[in-house]
Amino acid sequence: MIAIMPNAHWMERSMFSTRKLTADLVQLADAPACLSTAGVSGSRYLSANAGYLRLIERVWPEIQGKELLATGSALSSAQRDRRQWLLETNGYYDAEPAELRSATGRIIAVEISSQRVWCSGVACDLEYFMPLPPERAPLSGAGPSVTSSRRACFTPRFSDSLTSMSGLNRHILLGRILSLAAEGAMLARHLTQHPDIVAPLTAIAARLSAFQVGNRASPTGIGFDFTELEYEQLEELLLQTSGEIWLLILTCGDRDIVEALRCLVAKYTMPRPVLVSR
């Protein structure tokens, strides 16, 4: 039997396709951008750049080839129906208002400009996003940030996992963990009336007040946006906040609140050893 080797010229042409070139264009964009198959429903991700992934707080394997609506990043609404109609009739639109949902449930206001394009015979939508300034939740009594030694540690297993990730994926993951921990602490503060619990949870909320935003998807109406922090700042804030939550877990007598708070931090962090001198 004679082995048939693939034609080198054909292989070169297969890599030089309109789909690949358009996907590469997405990666080079300065603004958050993505490429997806066209359609009101059933449209799927083909490419997304780092800016878009950071915006929706997701890593690429989570959304690669997935439906935009099913993943929760795109929201079904009258605004989206209008944008789809413009693409079907005009082939493009500029600076249309829209809302996205981040991986932590936060609703993100954006403007989208999009172009209907054909990629290797498939109708696709090339979208560019401009995040709008978040609506900051009104706060009172939010004091300055506090420096403390109550810093938690990453668990060895989680720390090893972080070292194997790309810088972008680490940043997105820690931002999601911190957002969930912050919103969980805020919810716990609303659920308890015990002063020994409310006070430290209020202190945690005050420390994170600069990052609070309005979020209709949250039970408290408040979410957190840490996307502007550098990775080192994000890690420090996460470990500091986790340390404060661990201290509350170790000293609180309310079992229900303790278990709720433990779920926020126990999978990723652990408290530093406490030395007691006599």
mmCIF file of C-alpha atoms in Angstrom:
data_model
loop_
_atom_site.group_PDB
_atom_site.id
_atom_site.type_symbol
_atom_site.label_atom_id
_atom_site.label_comp_id
_atom_site.label_asym_id
_atom_site.label_seq_id
_atom_site.Cartn_x
_atom_site.Cartn_y
_atom_site.Cartn_z
ATOM 1 C CA MET A 1 0.000 0.000 0.000
ATOM 2 C CA ILE A 2 1.331 3.402 -0.951
ATOM 3 C CA ALA A 3 0.973 6.120 1.672
ATOM 4 C CA ILE A 4 -0.483 9.291 0.246
ATOM 5 C CA MET A 5 1.220 12.313 1.712
ATOM 6 C CA PRO A 6 -0.831 15.516 2.052
ATOM 7 C CA ASN A 7 -0.009 18.171 -0.480
ATOM 8 C CA ALA A 8 2.145 20.843 1.156
ATOM 9 C CA HIS A 9 0.556 23.576 -0.958
ATOM 10 C CA TRP A 10 -2.936 22.479 0.158
ATOM 11 C CA MET A 11 -1.864 22.504 3.811
ATOM 12 C CA GLU A 12 -0.525 26.019 3.395
ATOM 13 C CA ARG A 13 -3.775 27.160 1.821
ATOM 14 C CA SER A 14 -5.885 25.532 4.558
ATOM 15 C CA MET A 15 -4.092 27.634 7.161
ATOM 16 C CA PHE A 16 -4.535 30.722 5.000
ATOM 17 C CA SER A 17 -8.331 30.901 5.395
ATOM 18 C CA THR A 18 -10.667 33.829 5.964
ATOM 19 C CA ARG A 19 -11.779 32.263 9.255
ATOM 20 C CA LYS A 20 -8.231 32.031 10.591
ATOM 21 C CA LEU A 21 -7.324 35.505 9.377
ATOM 22 C CA THR A 22 -10.419 37.009 11.003
ATOM 23 C CA ALA A 23 -9.736 35.116 14.246
ATOM 24 C CA ASP A 24 -6.186 36.494 14.188
ATOM 25 C CA LEU A 25 -7.631 39.993 13.692
ATOM 26 C CA VAL A 26 -9.627 39.558 16.888
ATOM 27 C CA GLN A 27 -6.469 38.709 18.840
ATOM 28 C CA LEU A 28 -4.706 41.834 17.563
ATOM 29 C CA ALA A 29 -7.533 44.229 18.488
ATOM 30 C CA ASP A 30 -6.828 46.865 21.137
ATOM 31 C CA ALA A 31 -10.447 46.736 22.339
ATOM 32 C CA PRO A 32 -12.222 43.692 23.788
ATOM 33 C CA ALA A 33 -13.369 41.680 20.764
ATOM 34 C CA CYS A 34 -14.837 38.330 19.778
ATOM 35 C CA LEU A 35 -15.868 36.419 16.679
ATOM 36 C CA SER A 36 -18.929 34.168 16.630
ATOM 37 C CA THR A 37 -21.149 32.410 14.156
ATOM 38 C CA ALA A 38 -24.187 34.491 13.182
ATOM 39 C CA GLY A 39 -27.708 33.990 14.455
ATOM 40 C CA VAL A 40 -30.231 35.161 17.037
ATOM 41 C CA SER A 41 -29.908 31.824 18.849
ATOM 42 C CA GLY A 42 -27.320 29.091 18.590
ATOM 43 C CA SER A 43 -24.419 31.416 17.713
ATOM 44 C CA ARG A 44 -21.097 30.049 18.961
ATOM 45 C CA TYR A 45 -17.741 31.523 19.911
ATOM 46 C CA LEU A 46 -14.949 31.170 17.355
ATOM 47 C CA SER A 47 -12.381 33.549 18.841
ATOM 48 C CA ALA A 48 -11.995 36.040 21.694
ATOM 49 C CA ASN A 49 -9.087 38.205 22.735
ATOM 50 C CA ALA A 50 -7.633 38.795 26.188
ATOM 51 C CA GLY A 51 -9.583 42.019 26.655
ATOM 52 C CA TYR A 52 -12.902 40.260 26.101
ATOM 53 C CA LEU A 53 -12.009 37.343 28.373
ATOM 54 C CA ARG A 54 -10.965 39.746 31.129
ATOM 55 C CA LEU A 55 -14.199 41.712 30.637
ATOM 56 C CA ILE A 56 -16.466 38.688 31.172
ATOM 57 C CA GLU A 57 -14.075 37.035 33.667
ATOM 58 C CA ARG A 58 -13.751 33.785 31.767
ATOM 59 C CA VAL A 59 -10.929 31.679 30.358
ATOM 60 C CA TRP A 60 -11.079 30.592 26.718
ATOM 61 C CA PRO A 61 -11.678 26.829 27.287
ATOM 62 C CA GLU A 62 -14.903 27.721 29.132
ATOM 63 C CA ILE A 63 -16.466 29.393 26.104
ATOM 64 C CA GLN A 64 -14.632 27.929 23.097
ATOM 65 C CA GLY A 65 -17.251 26.656 20.660
ATOM 66 C CA LYS A 66 -20.030 27.313 23.205
ATOM 67 C CA GLU A 67 -23.259 29.214 22.536
ATOM 68 C CA LEU A 68 -23.171 32.874 23.531
ATOM 69 C CA LEU A 69 -26.514 32.734 25.326
ATOM 70 C CA ALA A 70 -25.942 29.336 26.951
ATOM 71 C CA THR A 71 -22.684 30.416 28.574
ATOM 72 C CA GLY A 72 -24.417 33.404 30.144
ATOM 73 C CA SER A 73 -22.124 36.034 28.646
ATOM 74 C CA ALA A 74 -24.763 37.284 26.196
ATOM 75 C CA LEU A 75 -28.167 38.273 27.563
ATOM 76 C CA SER A 76 -31.423 37.806 25.679
ATOM 77 C CA SER A 77 -33.135 41.191 25.473
ATOM 78 C CA ALA A 78 -34.885 43.656 23.197
ATOM 79 C CA GLN A 79 -31.513 45.390 22.753
ATOM 80 C CA ARG A 80 -29.970 42.184 21.441
ATOM 81 C CA ASP A 81 -32.912 41.594 19.098
ATOM 82 C CA ARG A 82 -32.391 45.085 17.665
ATOM 83 C CA ARG A 83 -28.662 44.476 17.158
ATOM 84 C CA GLN A 84 -29.345 41.189 15.395
ATOM 85 C CA TRP A 85 -31.914 42.911 13.152
ATOM 86 C CA LEU A 86 -29.366 45.582 12.223
ATOM 87 C CA LEU A 87 -26.842 42.915 11.262
ATOM 88 C CA GLU A 88 -29.413 41.077 9.155
ATOM 89 C CA THR A 89 -30.602 44.229 7.345
ATOM 90 C CA ASN A 90 -27.560 46.540 7.272
ATOM 91 C CA GLY A 91 -24.697 44.131 7.842
ATOM 92 C CA TYR A 92 -23.243 46.234 10.684
ATOM 93 C CA TYR A 93 -24.004 48.578 13.575
ATOM 94 C CA ASP A 94 -21.972 51.085 15.597
ATOM 95 C CA ALA A 95 -21.964 51.876 19.340
ATOM 96 C CA GLU A 96 -25.180 50.067 20.242
ATOM 97 C CA PRO A 97 -25.952 49.775 23.998
ATOM 98 C CA ALA A 98 -25.776 46.268 25.445
ATOM 99 C CA GLU A 99 -25.351 44.281 28.639
ATOM 100 C CA LEU A 100 -23.127 41.278 29.292
ATOM 101 C CA ARG A 101 -23.022 38.910 32.232
ATOM 102 C CA SER A 102 -19.663 38.107 33.813
ATOM 103 C CA ALA A 103 -18.771 34.682 35.175
ATOM 104 C CA THR A 104 -19.504 35.955 38.687
ATOM 105 C CA GLY A 105 -22.973 37.148 37.640
ATOM 106 C CA ARG A 106 -22.143 40.847 37.461
ATOM 107 C CA ILE A 107 -24.056 42.774 34.778
ATOM 108 C CA ILE A 108 -21.673 44.796 32.608
ATOM 109 C CA ALA A 109 -22.880 47.791 30.588
ATOM 110 C CA VAL A 110 -21.088 48.146 27.242
ATOM 111 C CA GLU A 111 -21.402 49.574 23.776
ATOM 112 C CA ILE A 112 -20.876 47.172 20.876
ATOM 113 C CA SER A 113 -19.871 47.811 17.292
ATOM 114 C CA SER A 114 -20.246 44.814 15.006
ATOM 115 C CA GLN A 115 -19.802 43.752 11.391
ATOM 116 C CA ARG A 116 -21.368 40.742 9.662
ATOM 117 C CA VAL A 117 -18.559 38.920 7.848
ATOM 118 C CA TRP A 118 -18.182 35.682 5.893
ATOM 119 C CA CYS A 119 -15.478 33.367 7.206
ATOM 120 C CA SER A 120 -14.686 30.400 4.988
ATOM 121 C CA GLY A 121 -18.283 30.303 3.759
ATOM 122 C CA VAL A 122 -19.912 30.746 7.190
ATOM 123 C CA ALA A 123 -21.776 33.906 8.248
ATOM 124 C CA CYS A 124 -20.105 35.339 11.364
ATOM 125 C CA ASP A 125 -20.318 38.419 13.572
ATOM 126 C CA LEU A 126 -17.187 40.365 14.466
ATOM 127 C CA GLU A 127 -17.851 42.369 17.637
ATOM 128 C CA TYR A 128 -15.883 45.083 19.436
ATOM 129 C CA PHE A 129 -16.813 46.177 22.960
ATOM 130 C CA MET A 130 -16.376 49.402 24.904
ATOM 131 C CA PRO A 131 -17.083 48.943 28.641
ATOM 132 C CA LEU A 132 -19.042 51.824 30.142
ATOM 133 C CA PRO A 133 -18.096 53.258 33.559
ATOM 134 C CA PRO A 134 -19.725 51.075 36.243
ATOM 135 C CA GLU A 135 -22.435 52.490 38.444
ATOM 136 C CA ARG A 136 -20.807 52.692 41.844
ATOM 137 C CA ALA A 137 -22.990 51.751 44.778
ATOM 138 C CA PRO A 138 -23.485 54.616 47.281
ATOM 139 C CA LEU A 139 -21.697 53.855 50.527
ATOM 140 C CA SER A 140 -21.310 55.497 53.908
ATOM 141 C CA GLY A 141 -18.591 55.078 56.475
ATOM 142 C CA ALA A 142 -16.174 53.438 54.044
ATOM 143 C CA GLY A 143 -12.836 54.139 55.643
ATOM 144 C CA PRO A 144 -9.382 53.841 54.091
ATOM 145 C CA SER A 145 -7.877 50.456 53.331
ATOM 146 C CA VAL A 146 -6.354 48.715 56.329
ATOM 147 C CA THR A 147 -3.017 46.927 56.352
ATOM 148 C CA SER A 148 -3.020 43.814 58.524
ATOM 149 C CA SER A 149 -0.980 40.688 59.128
ATOM 150 C CA ARG A 150 -4.091 38.486 58.977
ATOM 151 C CA ARG A 151 -3.150 37.324 55.508
ATOM 152 C CA ALA A 152 -4.226 33.853 54.417
ATOM 153 C CA CYS A 153 -2.159 31.435 52.293
ATOM 154 C CA PHE A 154 -3.087 29.563 49.154
ATOM 155 C CA THR A 155 -3.452 25.836 49.671
ATOM 156 C CA PRO A 156 -0.454 23.929 48.227
ATOM 157 C CA ARG A 157 -2.593 22.275 45.552
ATOM 158 C CA PHE A 158 -4.142 25.541 44.418
ATOM 159 C CA SER A 159 -0.775 27.287 44.472
ATOM 160 C CA ASP A 160 0.649 24.589 42.188
ATOM 161 C CA SER A 161 -2.281 25.027 39.830
ATOM 162 C CA LEU A 162 -1.685 28.775 39.640
ATOM 163 C CA THR A 163 1.928 28.318 38.589
ATOM 164 C CA SER A 164 0.839 26.213 35.607
ATOM 165 C CA MET A 165 -1.598 28.844 34.303
ATOM 166 C CA SER A 166 -0.954 31.720 31.950
ATOM 167 C CA GLY A 167 -0.850 35.204 33.434
ATOM 168 C CA LEU A 168 -4.233 36.093 31.926
ATOM 169 C CA ASN A 169 -5.936 32.971 33.266
ATOM 170 C CA ARG A 170 -4.474 33.531 36.751
ATOM 171 C CA HIS A 171 -5.752 37.097 36.747
ATOM 172 C CA ILE A 172 -9.248 36.067 35.643
ATOM 173 C CA LEU A 173 -9.456 33.197 38.131
ATOM 174 C CA LEU A 174 -8.362 35.230 41.162
ATOM 175 C CA GLY A 175 -10.730 38.037 40.189
ATOM 176 C CA ARG A 176 -13.630 35.603 40.099
ATOM 177 C CA ILE A 177 -12.715 34.048 43.435
ATOM 178 C CA LEU A 178 -12.371 37.442 45.108
ATOM 179 C CA SER A 179 -15.661 38.682 43.624
ATOM 180 C CA LEU A 180 -17.543 35.643 44.927
ATOM 181 C CA ALA A 181 -15.902 35.894 48.352
ATOM 182 C CA ALA A 182 -16.711 39.594 48.607
ATOM 183 C CA GLU A 183 -20.335 39.146 47.553
ATOM 184 C CA GLY A 184 -20.695 36.178 49.921
ATOM 185 C CA ALA A 185 -19.366 38.217 52.842
ATOM 186 C CA MET A 186 -21.751 41.025 51.933
ATOM 187 C CA LEU A 187 -24.696 38.609 51.849
ATOM 188 C CA ALA A 188 -23.690 37.086 55.192
ATOM 189 C CA ARG A 189 -23.623 40.572 56.687
ATOM 190 C CA HIS A 190 -27.215 41.093 55.552
ATOM 191 C CA LEU A 191 -28.383 37.725 56.891
ATOM 192 C CA THR A 192 -27.093 38.023 60.460
ATOM 193 C CA GLN A 193 -27.986 40.454 63.220
ATOM 194 C CA HIS A 194 -25.289 39.371 65.689
ATOM 195 C CA PRO A 195 -23.062 42.404 66.405
ATOM 196 C CA ASP A 196 -19.913 40.272 66.781
ATOM 197 C CA ILE A 197 -20.411 39.087 63.194
ATOM 198 C CA VAL A 198 -21.796 42.228 61.577
ATOM 199 C CA ALA A 199 -18.860 44.390 62.708
ATOM 200 C CA PRO A 200 -16.024 42.383 61.076
ATOM 201 C CA LEU A 201 -18.074 41.762 57.921
ATOM 202 C CA THR A 202 -18.753 45.488 57.721
ATOM 203 C CA ALA A 203 -15.002 46.112 58.026
ATOM 204 C CA ILE A 204 -14.366 43.733 55.121
ATOM 205 C CA ALA A 205 -16.997 45.526 53.034
ATOM 206 C CA ALA A 206 -15.425 48.886 53.865
ATOM 207 C CA ARG A 207 -11.995 47.639 52.761
ATOM 208 C CA LEU A 208 -13.464 46.585 49.406
ATOM 209 C CA SER A 209 -15.783 49.574 49.009
ATOM 210 C CA ALA A 210 -13.709 51.150 46.233
ATOM 211 C CA PHE A 211 -14.527 48.134 44.033
ATOM 212 C CA GLN A 212 -18.269 47.953 44.680
ATOM 213 C CA VAL A 213 -20.623 48.390 41.738
ATOM 214 C CA GLY A 214 -24.363 48.157 41.285
ATOM 215 C CA ASN A 215 -25.402 44.652 40.217
ATOM 216 C CA ARG A 216 -29.026 43.735 39.583
ATOM 217 C CA ALA A 217 -28.101 40.029 39.500
ATOM 218 C CA SER A 218 -26.897 40.038 43.121
ATOM 219 C CA PRO A 219 -29.310 39.395 46.031
ATOM 220 C CA THR A 220 -27.887 42.471 47.758
ATOM 221 C CA GLY A 221 -27.922 44.631 44.619
ATOM 222 C CA ILE A 222 -24.162 45.108 44.971
ATOM 223 C CA GLY A 223 -21.324 43.434 43.088
ATOM 224 C CA PHE A 224 -17.567 43.884 42.863
ATOM 225 C CA ASP A 225 -15.331 44.753 39.933
ATOM 226 C CA PHE A 226 -11.615 44.005 40.327
ATOM 227 C CA THR A 227 -10.691 43.996 36.629
ATOM 228 C CA GLU A 228 -8.548 47.145 36.871
ATOM 229 C CA LEU A 229 -6.173 45.684 39.470
ATOM 230 C CA GLU A 230 -2.775 44.324 38.521
ATOM 231 C CA TYR A 231 -2.227 40.653 39.346
ATOM 232 C CA GLU A 232 0.001 41.323 42.369
ATOM 233 C CA GLN A 233 -2.587 43.722 43.822
ATOM 234 C CA LEU A 234 -5.357 41.226 43.177
ATOM 235 C CA GLU A 235 -3.502 38.393 44.904
ATOM 236 C CA GLU A 236 -2.661 40.548 47.922
ATOM 237 C CA LEU A 237 -6.272 41.731 48.276
ATOM 238 C CA LEU A 238 -7.624 38.185 47.941
ATOM 239 C CA LEU A 239 -5.284 36.777 50.594
ATOM 240 C CA GLN A 240 -5.926 39.708 52.908
ATOM 241 C CA THR A 241 -9.724 39.369 52.547
ATOM 242 C CA SER A 242 -9.559 35.587 52.944
ATOM 243 C CA GLY A 243 -7.477 36.026 56.084
ATOM 244 C CA GLU A 244 -10.119 38.287 57.589
ATOM 245 C CA ILE A 245 -12.844 35.763 56.726
ATOM 246 C CA TRP A 246 -10.794 32.895 58.210
ATOM 247 C CA LEU A 247 -10.355 34.846 61.439
ATOM 248 C CA LEU A 248 -14.125 35.254 61.640
ATOM 249 C CA ILE A 249 -14.636 31.533 60.931
ATOM 250 C CA LEU A 250 -12.285 30.582 63.763
ATOM 251 C CA THR A 251 -13.894 32.910 66.319
ATOM 252 C CA CYS A 252 -17.576 33.031 65.331
ATOM 253 C CA GLY A 253 -20.151 31.003 67.264
ATOM 254 C CA ASP A 254 -22.892 31.114 64.613
ATOM 255 C CA ARG A 255 -22.550 27.723 62.893
ATOM 256 C CA ASP A 256 -24.700 28.643 59.868
ATOM 257 C CA ILE A 257 -22.684 31.773 59.122
ATOM 258 C CA VAL A 258 -19.414 29.902 59.705
ATOM 259 C CA GLU A 259 -20.345 27.246 57.146
ATOM 260 C CA ALA A 260 -21.448 29.883 54.636
ATOM 261 C CA LEU A 261 -18.159 31.756 55.010
ATOM 262 C CA ARG A 262 -16.097 28.558 54.886
ATOM 263 C CA CYS A 263 -17.513 27.790 51.439
ATOM 264 C CA LEU A 264 -16.129 31.142 50.221
ATOM 265 C CA VAL A 265 -12.485 30.536 51.107
ATOM 266 C CA ALA A 266 -11.765 26.911 52.087
ATOM 267 C CA LYS A 267 -11.278 25.523 48.560
ATOM 268 C CA TYR A 268 -8.425 27.898 47.745
ATOM 269 C CA THR A 269 -6.894 29.274 50.927
ATOM 270 C CA MET A 270 -6.043 28.361 54.505
ATOM 271 C CA PRO A 271 -5.360 30.518 57.546
ATOM 272 C CA ARG A 272 -1.809 31.163 58.620
ATOM 273 C CA PRO A 273 -0.755 29.199 61.713
ATOM 274 C CA VAL A 274 -1.586 31.042 64.903
ATOM 275 C CA LEU A 275 1.137 31.030 67.575
ATOM 276 C CA VAL A 276 -0.010 31.502 71.142
ATOM 277 C CA SER A 277 2.607 32.516 73.715
ATOM 278 C CA ARG A 278 2.095 31.842 77.400
#
